[in-house]
PDB file of C-alpha atoms in Angstrom:
ATOM      1  CA  MET P   1     -37.446 -32.264  10.946  1.00  0.00           C
ATOM      2  CA  ARG P   2     -36.500 -29.179  12.938  1.00  0.00           C
ATOM      3  CA  THR P   3     -33.428 -30.960  14.313  1.00  0.00           C
ATOM      4  CA  LEU P   4     -32.386 -31.869  10.779  1.00  0.00           C
ATOM      5  CA  MET P   5     -32.626 -28.226   9.667  1.00  0.00           C
ATOM      6  CA  ILE P   6     -30.526 -27.089  12.619  1.00  0.00           C
ATOM      7  CA  LEU P   7     -27.957 -29.766  11.851  1.00  0.00           C
ATOM      8  CA  VAL P   8     -27.785 -28.653   8.191  1.00  0.00           C
ATOM      9  CA  MET P   9     -27.305 -25.029   9.279  1.00  0.00           C
ATOM     10  CA  VAL P  10     -24.525 -25.962  11.712  1.00  0.00           C
ATOM     11  CA  LEU P  11     -22.736 -28.090   9.126  1.00  0.00           C
ATOM     12  CA  SER P  12     -23.049 -25.315   6.515  1.00  0.00           C
ATOM     13  CA  THR P  13     -21.568 -22.802   8.918  1.00  0.00           C
ATOM     14  CA  MET P  14     -18.679 -25.141   9.724  1.00  0.00           C
ATOM     15  CA  THR P  15     -18.028 -25.692   6.002  1.00  0.00           C
ATOM     16  CA  PHE P  16     -17.922 -21.957   5.266  1.00  0.00           C
ATOM     17  CA  THR P  17     -15.661 -21.380   8.265  1.00  0.00           C
ATOM     18  CA  ALA P  18     -13.269 -24.118   7.146  1.00  0.00           C
ATOM     19  CA  CYS P  19     -13.099 -22.632   3.627  1.00  0.00           C
ATOM     20  CA  GLY P  20     -12.385 -19.181   5.042  1.00  0.00           C
ATOM     21  CA  GLN P  21      -9.367 -20.443   6.978  1.00  0.00           C
ATOM     22  CA  LYS P  22      -7.283 -20.452   3.807  1.00  0.00           C
ATOM     23  CA  THR P  23      -6.765 -16.719   4.292  1.00  0.00           C
ATOM     24  CA  ASP P  24      -5.974 -16.940   7.995  1.00  0.00           C
ATOM     25  CA  VAL P  25      -2.722 -15.286   8.928  1.00  0.00           C
ATOM     26  CA  PRO P  26      -0.048 -17.850   9.831  1.00  0.00           C
ATOM     27  CA  SER P  27       0.700 -17.795  13.552  1.00  0.00           C
ATOM     28  CA  ASN P  28       4.434 -17.188  12.979  1.00  0.00           C
ATOM     29  CA  VAL P  29       3.585 -14.066  10.938  1.00  0.00           C
ATOM     30  CA  GLU P  30       1.185 -12.775  13.598  1.00  0.00           C
ATOM     31  CA  LYS P  31       3.768 -13.437  16.306  1.00  0.00           C
ATOM     32  CA  ALA P  32       6.479 -11.580  14.349  1.00  0.00           C
ATOM     33  CA  PHE P  33       4.128  -8.607  13.977  1.00  0.00           C
ATOM     34  CA  GLU P  34       3.222  -8.605  17.673  1.00  0.00           C
ATOM     35  CA  GLN P  35       6.926  -8.653  18.589  1.00  0.00           C
ATOM     36  CA  LYS P  36       7.679  -5.792  16.190  1.00  0.00           C
ATOM     37  CA  VAL P  37       4.617  -3.681  17.037  1.00  0.00           C
ATOM     38  CA  SER P  38       3.191  -4.292  20.488  1.00  0.00           C
ATOM     39  CA  ASN P  39       0.862  -1.280  20.721  1.00  0.00           C
ATOM     40  CA  ALA P  40      -1.090  -1.559  17.437  1.00  0.00           C
ATOM     41  CA  LYS P  41      -4.835  -0.890  17.316  1.00  0.00           C
ATOM     42  CA  ASP P  42      -7.464  -1.644  14.633  1.00  0.00           C
ATOM     43  CA  VAL P  43      -5.324  -4.362  13.065  1.00  0.00           C
ATOM     44  CA  GLU P  44      -6.425  -5.628   9.626  1.00  0.00           C
ATOM     45  CA  TRP P  45      -4.566  -8.332   7.695  1.00  0.00           C
ATOM     46  CA  GLU P  46      -4.513  -8.991   3.962  1.00  0.00           C
ATOM     47  CA  TYR P  47      -2.455 -11.310   1.762  1.00  0.00           C
ATOM     48  CA  ASP P  48      -0.816  -9.657  -1.248  1.00  0.00           C
ATOM     49  CA  SER P  49      -0.665 -12.519  -3.742  1.00  0.00           C
ATOM     50  CA  GLU P  50       1.323 -10.463  -6.265  1.00  0.00           C
ATOM     51  CA  ASP P  51       4.191  -9.759  -3.847  1.00  0.00           C
ATOM     52  CA  LYS P  52       3.522 -12.920  -1.804  1.00  0.00           C
ATOM     53  CA  LEU P  53       3.528 -10.934   1.427  1.00  0.00           C
ATOM     54  CA  TRP P  54       1.237 -10.618   4.422  1.00  0.00           C
ATOM     55  CA  GLU P  55       0.296  -6.953   4.840  1.00  0.00           C
ATOM     56  CA  VAL P  56      -1.135  -5.550   8.027  1.00  0.00           C
ATOM     57  CA  GLU P  57      -2.747  -2.139   8.419  1.00  0.00           C
ATOM     58  CA  TYR P  58      -2.914  -0.697  11.915  1.00  0.00           C
ATOM     59  CA  GLU P  59      -2.959   2.450  13.991  1.00  0.00           C
ATOM     60  CA  ILE P  60      -0.703   3.737  16.719  1.00  0.00           C
ATOM     61  CA  GLY P  61      -2.247   6.801  18.251  1.00  0.00           C
ATOM     62  CA  LYS P  62      -3.667   8.784  15.331  1.00  0.00           C
ATOM     63  CA  ALA P  63      -1.064   7.557  12.836  1.00  0.00           C
ATOM     64  CA  GLU P  64      -1.841   4.816  10.295  1.00  0.00           C
ATOM     65  CA  PHE P  65       0.773   2.268   9.237  1.00  0.00           C
ATOM     66  CA  THR P  66       1.126  -0.682   6.881  1.00  0.00           C
ATOM     67  CA  SER P  67       3.716  -3.373   7.530  1.00  0.00           C
ATOM     68  CA  ALA P  68       4.617  -6.349   5.356  1.00  0.00           C
ATOM     69  CA  PHE P  69       5.936  -9.771   6.354  1.00  0.00           C
ATOM     70  CA  ASP P  70       6.942 -12.784   4.297  1.00  0.00           C
ATOM     71  CA  LYS P  71       5.453 -16.251   4.884  1.00  0.00           C
ATOM     72  CA  ASN P  72       8.230 -17.064   7.373  1.00  0.00           C
ATOM     73  CA  GLY P  73       7.410 -14.047   9.529  1.00  0.00           C
ATOM     74  CA  LYS P  74      10.382 -11.974   8.349  1.00  0.00           C
ATOM     75  CA  TRP P  75       9.604  -8.261   8.455  1.00  0.00           C
ATOM     76  CA  VAL P  76       9.977  -6.648   5.020  1.00  0.00           C
ATOM     77  CA  GLU P  77       8.870  -3.029   5.495  1.00  0.00           C
ATOM     78  CA  THR P  78       6.678  -0.536   7.298  1.00  0.00           C
ATOM     79  CA  GLU P  79       5.062   2.459   5.595  1.00  0.00           C
ATOM     80  CA  LYS P  80       3.434   5.536   7.077  1.00  0.00           C
ATOM     81  CA  GLU P  81       1.659   8.112   4.939  1.00  0.00           C
ATOM     82  CA  ILE P  82       2.950  11.608   5.663  1.00  0.00           C
ATOM     83  CA  LYS P  83       2.387  15.140   4.412  1.00  0.00           C
ATOM     84  CA  PHE P  84       4.643  16.694   1.775  1.00  0.00           C
ATOM     85  CA  SER P  85       5.684  19.283   4.355  1.00  0.00           C
ATOM     86  CA  GLU P  86       7.147  16.476   6.497  1.00  0.00           C
ATOM     87  CA  LEU P  87       9.708  15.524   3.836  1.00  0.00           C
ATOM     88  CA  PRO P  88      13.326  16.434   4.571  1.00  0.00           C
ATOM     89  CA  GLU P  89      14.488  19.578   2.744  1.00  0.00           C
ATOM     90  CA  ALA P  90      16.982  17.490   0.737  1.00  0.00           C
ATOM     91  CA  VAL P  91      14.169  15.330  -0.700  1.00  0.00           C
ATOM     92  CA  LYS P  92      12.080  18.413  -1.505  1.00  0.00           C
ATOM     93  CA  ALA P  93      15.078  19.964  -3.287  1.00  0.00           C
ATOM     94  CA  THR P  94      15.587  16.838  -5.444  1.00  0.00           C
ATOM     95  CA  LEU P  95      11.891  16.768  -6.325  1.00  0.00           C
ATOM     96  CA  LYS P  96      11.984  20.460  -7.252  1.00  0.00           C
ATOM     97  CA  ALA P  97      15.098  20.005  -9.405  1.00  0.00           C
ATOM     98  CA  ASP P  98      14.130  16.767 -11.173  1.00  0.00           C
ATOM     99  CA  TYR P  99      10.328  16.581 -11.043  1.00  0.00           C
ATOM    100  CA  SER P 100       9.067  20.175 -10.999  1.00  0.00           C
ATOM    101  CA  ASP P 101       6.534  19.447 -13.768  1.00  0.00           C
ATOM    102  CA  TYR P 102       5.052  16.523 -11.847  1.00  0.00           C
ATOM    103  CA  GLU P 103       2.218  16.597  -9.341  1.00  0.00           C
ATOM    104  CA  VAL P 104       2.883  14.828  -6.047  1.00  0.00           C
ATOM    105  CA  GLU P 105       0.147  12.243  -5.456  1.00  0.00           C
ATOM    106  CA  GLU P 106       1.288  10.509  -2.252  1.00  0.00           C
ATOM    107  CA  VAL P 107       4.159  10.680   0.230  1.00  0.00           C
ATOM    108  CA  GLU P 108       5.196   7.928   2.653  1.00  0.00           C
ATOM    109  CA  PHE P 109       7.921   7.336   5.167  1.00  0.00           C
ATOM    110  CA  VAL P 110       9.271   3.814   4.614  1.00  0.00           C
ATOM    111  CA  GLU P 111      11.400   1.736   6.946  1.00  0.00           C
ATOM    112  CA  THR P 112      13.007  -1.514   5.739  1.00  0.00           C
ATOM    113  CA  PRO P 113      15.829  -3.720   7.004  1.00  0.00           C
ATOM    114  CA  LYS P 114      18.062  -1.707   4.615  1.00  0.00           C
ATOM    115  CA  GLY P 115      17.209   1.645   6.191  1.00  0.00           C
ATOM    116  CA  LYS P 116      14.802   4.565   6.215  1.00  0.00           C
ATOM    117  CA  PHE P 117      13.459   6.111   3.024  1.00  0.00           C
ATOM    118  CA  TYR P 118      10.804   8.396   1.599  1.00  0.00           C
ATOM    119  CA  GLU P 119       8.501   7.099  -1.124  1.00  0.00           C
ATOM    120  CA  VAL P 120       6.895   9.707  -3.350  1.00  0.00           C
ATOM    121  CA  GLU P 121       4.348   8.997  -6.073  1.00  0.00           C
ATOM    122  CA  VAL P 122       4.358  11.628  -8.812  1.00  0.00           C
ATOM    123  CA  GLU P 123       2.213  12.096 -11.906  1.00  0.00           C
ATOM    124  CA  LEU P 124       2.543  14.073 -15.118  1.00  0.00           C
ATOM    125  CA  GLU P 125      -0.112  14.592 -17.778  1.00  0.00           C
ATOM    126  CA  LYS P 126       1.595  14.733 -21.152  1.00  0.00           C
ATOM    127  CA  ASP P 127      -0.057  14.496 -24.573  1.00  0.00           C
ATOM    128  CA  ASP P 128      -3.361  13.357 -23.015  1.00  0.00           C
ATOM    129  CA  GLU P 129      -1.574  10.545 -21.158  1.00  0.00           C
ATOM    130  CA  GLU P 130      -0.744  10.196 -17.491  1.00  0.00           C
ATOM    131  CA  VAL P 131       2.776   9.153 -16.585  1.00  0.00           C
ATOM    132  CA  GLU P 132       3.196   8.006 -12.977  1.00  0.00           C
ATOM    133  CA  PHE P 133       6.352   7.133 -11.088  1.00  0.00           C
ATOM    134  CA  GLU P 134       7.009   5.734  -7.652  1.00  0.00           C
ATOM    135  CA  LEU P 135      10.230   7.312  -6.417  1.00  0.00           C
ATOM    136  CA  LEU P 136      12.313   6.221  -3.447  1.00  0.00           C
ATOM    137  CA  PHE P 137      14.659   8.689  -1.763  1.00  0.00           C
ATOM    138  CA  SER P 138      17.250   8.255   0.948  1.00  0.00           C
ATOM    139  CA  THR P 139      16.942  10.574   3.928  1.00  0.00           C
ATOM    140  CA  ASP P 140      19.661  12.800   2.408  1.00  0.00           C
ATOM    141  CA  GLY P 141      17.608  13.365  -0.759  1.00  0.00           C
ATOM    142  CA  LYS P 142      19.281  10.941  -3.158  1.00  0.00           C
ATOM    143  CA  GLU P 143      16.943   9.105  -5.526  1.00  0.00           C
ATOM    144  CA  VAL P 144      17.602   5.408  -5.005  1.00  0.00           C
ATOM    145  CA  LYS P 145      14.754   3.910  -7.054  1.00  0.00           C
ATOM    146  CA  LYS P 146      12.425   5.007  -9.837  1.00  0.00           C
ATOM    147  CA  GLU P 147       9.630   2.727 -10.968  1.00  0.00           C
ATOM    148  CA  GLN P 148       6.979   3.600 -13.524  1.00  0.00           C
ATOM    149  CA  GLU P 149       3.501   2.830 -12.300  1.00  0.00           C
ATOM    150  CA  LYS P 150       1.218   0.939 -14.641  1.00  0.00           C
ATOM    151  CA  ASP P 151      -2.427   1.913 -14.457  1.00  0.00           C
ATOM    152  CA  ASP P 152      -4.725  -0.610 -16.136  1.00  0.00           C
ATOM    153  CA  ASP P 153      -7.628   1.857 -15.976  1.00  0.00           C
ATOM    154  CA  ASP P 154      -5.963   4.331 -18.365  1.00  0.00           C
ATOM    155  CA  ASP P 155      -7.224   2.468 -21.431  1.00  0.00           C
ATOM    156  CA  ASP P 156     -10.819   2.808 -20.281  1.00  0.00           C
ATOM    157  CA  GLU P 157     -10.433   6.522 -19.589  1.00  0.00           C
ATOM    158  CA  ASP P 158      -8.874   7.195 -22.995  1.00  0.00           C
ATOM    159  CA  ASP P 159     -11.810   5.503 -24.713  1.00  0.00           C
ATOM    160  CA  ASP P 160     -14.279   7.809 -22.963  1.00  0.00           C
ATOM    161  CA  ASN P 161     -12.525  11.050 -23.953  1.00  0.00           C
ATOM    162  CA  ASP P 162     -14.455  12.758 -21.164  1.00  0.00           C
ATOM    163  CA  GLU P 163     -12.214  15.058 -19.153  1.00  0.00           C
ATOM    164  CA  ASP P 164     -14.790  15.381 -16.362  1.00  0.00           C
ATOM    165  CA  ASP P 165     -14.556  11.639 -15.665  1.00  0.00           C
ATOM    166  CA  ASN P 166     -10.768  11.895 -15.352  1.00  0.00           C
ATOM    167  CA  ASP P 167     -11.080  14.675 -12.787  1.00  0.00           C
ATOM    168  CA  GLU P 168     -13.193  12.441 -10.529  1.00  0.00           C
ATOM    169  CA  ASP P 169     -10.327   9.957 -10.262  1.00  0.00           C
ATOM    170  CA  ASP P 170      -8.245  12.561  -8.409  1.00  0.00           C
ATOM    171  CA  ASP P 171     -10.653  12.586  -5.453  1.00  0.00           C
TER     172      ASP P 171
END
């Protein structure tokens, strides 16, 4: 009887392991990452089903990065969160001229096969609604992309009408 229980436990473990392999990173994607970034530490993979990309978070020194690869192992982009003060003066000037009413939420340095960019997420509260944009700037400060962010949680917050709850989301 004891042998039967051990056998059932082993088979159960093997079944769960086999099911979990569906999210395993393809070897060609891992190899492409290792060739691109040889000194990464604390590597964590995740599949982004919306963009159909393999994303990997990792550290080099004290800096944290996220890189994305397609299913064929082709590198798509690498992002590194930076401080606002690290933005080039030209990008800061464009933000000041065009988005002075907006609050800067996040700043990232982005490298793609097309070049190097700065991604800035900005937010504006207007008429009890939050408007968020993801902006992409060239290194010389030109805005090359503007995409409005859609936040599915806004509907829930509006129903509450509790300003204290909204403040907690900023933390």
